[in-house]
């Protein structure tokens, strides 16, 4: 595959070029090493494109995972507890120790519910999400996942890899695409999301 376009939000790309150029090279190499034709094997069952051959999001994700894992990147998953009370949430949201957080919620008379945030690939404080899912998934990545880990001080920059329109048009309906998500970020203003991001649009060679 190749990079069609890339957008640097809050100097995300500039940060990589200055502080982590080797990781930026690894990210580019991972994209270039993905053979998209291996994922061109899905036969659509949608009414508007029944029988049409498409790119498989599942297969594309697997190909990216193989490339990143082979370069030493790994998944990051952070568990924590939530509850229904606003004031308790405010008082416990920044407690890093999960057991202490659980006990703090219990001590206030509320039930703690376990959950977690996860990002696909992390290495040396750089997080990468590969997103070939539905359009709302990218917004969740930008405004929840990357923001969560950046706010905790776990990462310095987040990378979001999504299809260009040229690739999206050969996938199932409802998939997020670069040109649209770029416009969404611009529309939201320079400081939102409040984390350095590199939005990368990919397409077949």
mmCIF file of C-alpha atoms in Angstrom:
data_model
loop_
_atom_site.group_PDB
_atom_site.id
_atom_site.type_symbol
_atom_site.label_atom_id
_atom_site.label_comp_id
_atom_site.label_asym_id
_atom_site.label_seq_id
_atom_site.Cartn_x
_atom_site.Cartn_y
_atom_site.Cartn_z
ATOM 1 C CA UNK A 1 0.000 0.000 0.000
ATOM 2 C CA UNK A 2 1.011 3.625 -0.118
ATOM 3 C CA UNK A 3 0.328 6.852 1.764
ATOM 4 C CA UNK A 4 -2.078 8.964 -0.264
ATOM 5 C CA UNK A 5 -2.174 11.944 2.097
ATOM 6 C CA UNK A 6 -1.151 12.819 5.660
ATOM 7 C CA UNK A 7 -2.334 15.637 7.908
ATOM 8 C CA UNK A 8 -0.371 16.858 10.921
ATOM 9 C CA UNK A 9 -2.635 18.029 13.753
ATOM 10 C CA UNK A 10 -0.987 20.058 16.533
ATOM 11 C CA UNK A 11 2.419 19.354 14.949
ATOM 12 C CA UNK A 12 2.151 15.587 15.360
ATOM 13 C CA UNK A 13 4.254 14.841 12.286
ATOM 14 C CA UNK A 14 6.784 17.539 13.117
ATOM 15 C CA UNK A 15 7.211 15.971 16.562
ATOM 16 C CA UNK A 16 7.963 12.596 14.970
ATOM 17 C CA UNK A 17 10.409 14.020 12.448
ATOM 18 C CA UNK A 18 12.374 15.779 15.191
ATOM 19 C CA UNK A 19 12.102 13.361 18.127
ATOM 20 C CA UNK A 20 11.213 9.946 16.666
ATOM 21 C CA UNK A 21 12.310 9.836 13.004
ATOM 22 C CA UNK A 22 13.067 6.118 13.198
ATOM 23 C CA UNK A 23 9.508 5.379 14.288
ATOM 24 C CA UNK A 24 8.115 7.487 11.457
ATOM 25 C CA UNK A 25 10.241 5.414 9.078
ATOM 26 C CA UNK A 26 8.872 2.213 10.649
ATOM 27 C CA UNK A 27 5.287 3.429 10.232
ATOM 28 C CA UNK A 28 5.869 4.267 6.568
ATOM 29 C CA UNK A 29 7.635 0.955 5.961
ATOM 30 C CA UNK A 30 4.779 -0.966 7.579
ATOM 31 C CA UNK A 31 2.292 0.709 5.237
ATOM 32 C CA UNK A 32 4.473 0.153 2.173
ATOM 33 C CA UNK A 33 4.916 -3.521 3.105
ATOM 34 C CA UNK A 34 1.196 -4.303 3.206
ATOM 35 C CA UNK A 35 0.111 -6.107 0.033
ATOM 36 C CA UNK A 36 -3.497 -4.918 -0.287
ATOM 37 C CA UNK A 37 -4.244 -7.453 -2.999
ATOM 38 C CA UNK A 38 -4.107 -10.179 -0.346
ATOM 39 C CA UNK A 39 -7.172 -8.548 1.200
ATOM 40 C CA UNK A 40 -9.057 -8.133 -2.088
ATOM 41 C CA UNK A 41 -11.112 -11.260 -1.481
ATOM 42 C CA UNK A 42 -14.445 -10.229 0.019
ATOM 43 C CA UNK A 43 -17.619 -10.873 -1.996
ATOM 44 C CA UNK A 44 -20.262 -8.335 -1.052
ATOM 45 C CA UNK A 45 -23.741 -9.374 0.067
ATOM 46 C CA UNK A 46 -25.044 -5.804 0.251
ATOM 47 C CA UNK A 47 -28.031 -5.143 -1.963
ATOM 48 C CA UNK A 48 -26.400 -2.218 -3.769
ATOM 49 C CA UNK A 49 -23.214 -4.147 -4.599
ATOM 50 C CA UNK A 50 -24.160 -7.811 -4.364
ATOM 51 C CA UNK A 51 -21.514 -10.117 -5.812
ATOM 52 C CA UNK A 52 -18.941 -7.372 -6.169
ATOM 53 C CA UNK A 53 -15.375 -8.133 -5.087
ATOM 54 C CA UNK A 54 -14.166 -5.818 -2.308
ATOM 55 C CA UNK A 55 -11.279 -5.233 0.071
ATOM 56 C CA UNK A 56 -11.785 -7.014 3.392
ATOM 57 C CA UNK A 57 -11.367 -4.772 6.480
ATOM 58 C CA UNK A 58 -10.585 -7.831 8.600
ATOM 59 C CA UNK A 59 -7.844 -9.001 6.249
ATOM 60 C CA UNK A 60 -6.353 -5.504 5.943
ATOM 61 C CA UNK A 61 -6.221 -5.158 9.722
ATOM 62 C CA UNK A 62 -4.498 -8.530 9.994
ATOM 63 C CA UNK A 63 -1.885 -7.550 7.401
ATOM 64 C CA UNK A 64 -1.131 -4.304 9.240
ATOM 65 C CA UNK A 65 -0.948 -6.141 12.562
ATOM 66 C CA UNK A 66 1.620 -8.571 11.156
ATOM 67 C CA UNK A 67 3.780 -5.722 9.883
ATOM 68 C CA UNK A 68 3.709 -3.675 13.091
ATOM 69 C CA UNK A 69 4.184 -6.642 15.405
ATOM 70 C CA UNK A 70 7.173 -7.805 13.353
ATOM 71 C CA UNK A 71 8.801 -4.405 14.014
ATOM 72 C CA UNK A 72 8.374 -4.633 17.778
ATOM 73 C CA UNK A 73 5.156 -2.649 18.201
ATOM 74 C CA UNK A 74 2.636 -4.001 20.719
ATOM 75 C CA UNK A 75 -0.936 -3.467 21.836
ATOM 76 C CA UNK A 76 -1.547 -1.284 24.894
ATOM 77 C CA UNK A 77 -4.571 -1.929 27.103
ATOM 78 C CA UNK A 78 -5.323 0.056 30.266
ATOM 79 C CA UNK A 79 -8.120 -1.220 32.567
ATOM 80 C CA UNK A 80 -9.961 1.049 34.998
ATOM 81 C CA UNK A 81 -13.278 1.396 36.839
ATOM 82 C CA UNK A 82 -16.261 3.663 36.211
ATOM 83 C CA UNK A 83 -19.496 4.347 38.065
ATOM 84 C CA UNK A 84 -22.753 6.249 37.651
ATOM 85 C CA UNK A 85 -22.131 9.125 40.080
ATOM 86 C CA UNK A 86 -20.706 12.315 38.570
ATOM 87 C CA UNK A 87 -18.910 13.566 41.676
ATOM 88 C CA UNK A 88 -17.390 10.150 42.387
ATOM 89 C CA UNK A 89 -16.253 9.922 38.779
ATOM 90 C CA UNK A 90 -14.553 13.307 39.098
ATOM 91 C CA UNK A 91 -12.828 12.261 42.311
ATOM 92 C CA UNK A 92 -11.615 8.867 41.068
ATOM 93 C CA UNK A 93 -10.935 9.332 37.343
ATOM 94 C CA UNK A 94 -7.248 10.162 37.865
ATOM 95 C CA UNK A 95 -6.473 7.329 40.303
ATOM 96 C CA UNK A 96 -3.942 5.182 38.434
ATOM 97 C CA UNK A 97 -3.936 2.177 40.782
ATOM 98 C CA UNK A 98 -6.930 0.119 39.664
ATOM 99 C CA UNK A 99 -7.566 -1.483 43.059
ATOM 100 C CA UNK A 100 -7.365 1.867 44.838
ATOM 101 C CA UNK A 101 -9.771 3.299 42.298
ATOM 102 C CA UNK A 102 -12.168 0.404 42.854
ATOM 103 C CA UNK A 103 -12.045 0.808 46.638
ATOM 104 C CA UNK A 104 -12.542 4.577 46.369
ATOM 105 C CA UNK A 105 -15.737 4.032 44.372
ATOM 106 C CA UNK A 106 -16.976 1.382 46.801
ATOM 107 C CA UNK A 107 -16.238 3.604 49.793
ATOM 108 C CA UNK A 108 -18.570 6.232 48.340
ATOM 109 C CA UNK A 109 -21.393 3.697 48.108
ATOM 110 C CA UNK A 110 -21.353 3.057 44.371
ATOM 111 C CA UNK A 111 -20.731 -0.032 42.266
ATOM 112 C CA UNK A 112 -17.497 -0.001 40.207
ATOM 113 C CA UNK A 113 -17.784 -1.289 36.652
ATOM 114 C CA UNK A 114 -14.606 -2.545 35.019
ATOM 115 C CA UNK A 115 -13.731 -1.330 31.540
ATOM 116 C CA UNK A 116 -10.599 -0.452 29.557
ATOM 117 C CA UNK A 117 -9.092 1.605 26.762
ATOM 118 C CA UNK A 118 -6.951 -0.070 24.136
ATOM 119 C CA UNK A 119 -4.806 1.063 21.231
ATOM 120 C CA UNK A 120 -3.614 -1.184 18.395
ATOM 121 C CA UNK A 121 0.124 -0.504 18.437
ATOM 122 C CA UNK A 122 2.450 1.404 20.751
ATOM 123 C CA UNK A 123 6.186 1.905 20.751
ATOM 124 C CA UNK A 124 8.320 4.486 22.555
ATOM 125 C CA UNK A 125 5.326 6.688 23.430
ATOM 126 C CA UNK A 126 3.861 6.705 19.910
ATOM 127 C CA UNK A 127 0.414 5.113 19.433
ATOM 128 C CA UNK A 128 -0.969 3.830 16.134
ATOM 129 C CA UNK A 129 -4.582 2.971 15.364
ATOM 130 C CA UNK A 130 -5.416 1.243 12.071
ATOM 131 C CA UNK A 131 -9.079 1.872 11.373
ATOM 132 C CA UNK A 132 -11.012 0.241 8.543
ATOM 133 C CA UNK A 133 -14.254 0.106 10.524
ATOM 134 C CA UNK A 134 -17.379 2.243 10.500
ATOM 135 C CA UNK A 135 -17.122 6.029 10.311
ATOM 136 C CA UNK A 136 -17.827 6.623 14.018
ATOM 137 C CA UNK A 137 -14.823 4.497 15.018
ATOM 138 C CA UNK A 138 -12.345 7.161 13.894
ATOM 139 C CA UNK A 139 -14.008 9.821 16.044
ATOM 140 C CA UNK A 140 -13.856 7.449 19.001
ATOM 141 C CA UNK A 141 -10.151 6.860 18.366
ATOM 142 C CA UNK A 142 -9.357 10.570 18.134
ATOM 143 C CA UNK A 143 -11.493 11.891 20.958
ATOM 144 C CA UNK A 144 -11.348 8.963 23.386
ATOM 145 C CA UNK A 145 -8.447 6.592 22.765
ATOM 146 C CA UNK A 146 -5.616 8.915 21.735
ATOM 147 C CA UNK A 147 -6.867 11.646 24.061
ATOM 148 C CA UNK A 148 -7.071 9.190 26.977
ATOM 149 C CA UNK A 149 -3.507 7.952 26.639
ATOM 150 C CA UNK A 150 -2.126 11.418 25.887
ATOM 151 C CA UNK A 151 -3.896 12.911 28.904
ATOM 152 C CA UNK A 152 -2.405 10.202 31.130
ATOM 153 C CA UNK A 153 1.055 11.017 29.827
ATOM 154 C CA UNK A 154 1.474 7.573 28.251
ATOM 155 C CA UNK A 155 2.021 8.807 24.679
ATOM 156 C CA UNK A 156 3.345 11.922 22.945
ATOM 157 C CA UNK A 157 1.546 11.558 19.608
ATOM 158 C CA UNK A 158 -1.193 9.444 18.059
ATOM 159 C CA UNK A 159 -1.290 8.058 14.514
ATOM 160 C CA UNK A 160 -4.594 7.251 12.796
ATOM 161 C CA UNK A 161 -4.387 5.174 9.598
ATOM 162 C CA UNK A 162 -7.575 5.118 7.500
ATOM 163 C CA UNK A 163 -8.476 4.544 3.839
ATOM 164 C CA UNK A 164 -8.472 7.227 1.198
ATOM 165 C CA UNK A 165 -11.743 7.612 -0.730
ATOM 166 C CA UNK A 166 -10.212 5.582 -3.542
ATOM 167 C CA UNK A 167 -9.888 2.587 -1.189
ATOM 168 C CA UNK A 168 -13.113 3.199 0.746
ATOM 169 C CA UNK A 169 -15.088 3.070 -2.518
ATOM 170 C CA UNK A 170 -13.938 -0.533 -2.894
ATOM 171 C CA UNK A 171 -15.036 -1.569 0.603
ATOM 172 C CA UNK A 172 -18.348 -2.209 2.355
ATOM 173 C CA UNK A 173 -20.567 0.807 2.971
ATOM 174 C CA UNK A 174 -20.119 2.981 6.053
ATOM 175 C CA UNK A 175 -16.312 2.859 6.264
ATOM 176 C CA UNK A 176 -14.533 6.045 7.380
ATOM 177 C CA UNK A 177 -12.347 7.790 4.790
ATOM 178 C CA UNK A 178 -9.519 10.287 4.895
ATOM 179 C CA UNK A 179 -10.996 13.211 2.980
ATOM 180 C CA UNK A 180 -14.103 13.230 5.168
ATOM 181 C CA UNK A 181 -12.275 12.822 8.489
ATOM 182 C CA UNK A 182 -9.776 15.552 7.535
ATOM 183 C CA UNK A 183 -12.703 17.931 7.011
ATOM 184 C CA UNK A 184 -14.194 16.887 10.358
ATOM 185 C CA UNK A 185 -10.969 17.760 12.170
ATOM 186 C CA UNK A 186 -10.660 21.108 10.401
ATOM 187 C CA UNK A 187 -14.298 21.923 11.165
ATOM 188 C CA UNK A 188 -13.795 21.204 14.883
ATOM 189 C CA UNK A 189 -11.012 23.765 15.184
ATOM 190 C CA UNK A 190 -7.268 23.714 15.659
ATOM 191 C CA UNK A 191 -7.274 22.556 19.283
ATOM 192 C CA UNK A 192 -9.770 19.703 19.010
ATOM 193 C CA UNK A 193 -8.833 16.938 19.595
ATOM 194 C CA UNK A 194 -6.320 18.240 22.128
ATOM 195 C CA UNK A 195 -3.587 15.736 21.250
ATOM 196 C CA UNK A 196 -0.929 15.768 18.494
ATOM 197 C CA UNK A 197 -2.225 13.514 15.713
ATOM 198 C CA UNK A 198 -1.012 12.354 12.327
ATOM 199 C CA UNK A 199 -3.991 11.389 10.166
ATOM 200 C CA UNK A 200 -2.800 9.095 7.367
ATOM 201 C CA UNK A 201 -4.836 8.129 4.322
ATOM 202 C CA UNK A 202 -3.761 4.897 2.603
ATOM 203 C CA UNK A 203 -4.633 3.325 -0.728
ATOM 204 C CA UNK A 204 -3.497 0.381 -2.871
ATOM 205 C CA UNK A 205 -0.328 0.827 -4.929
#
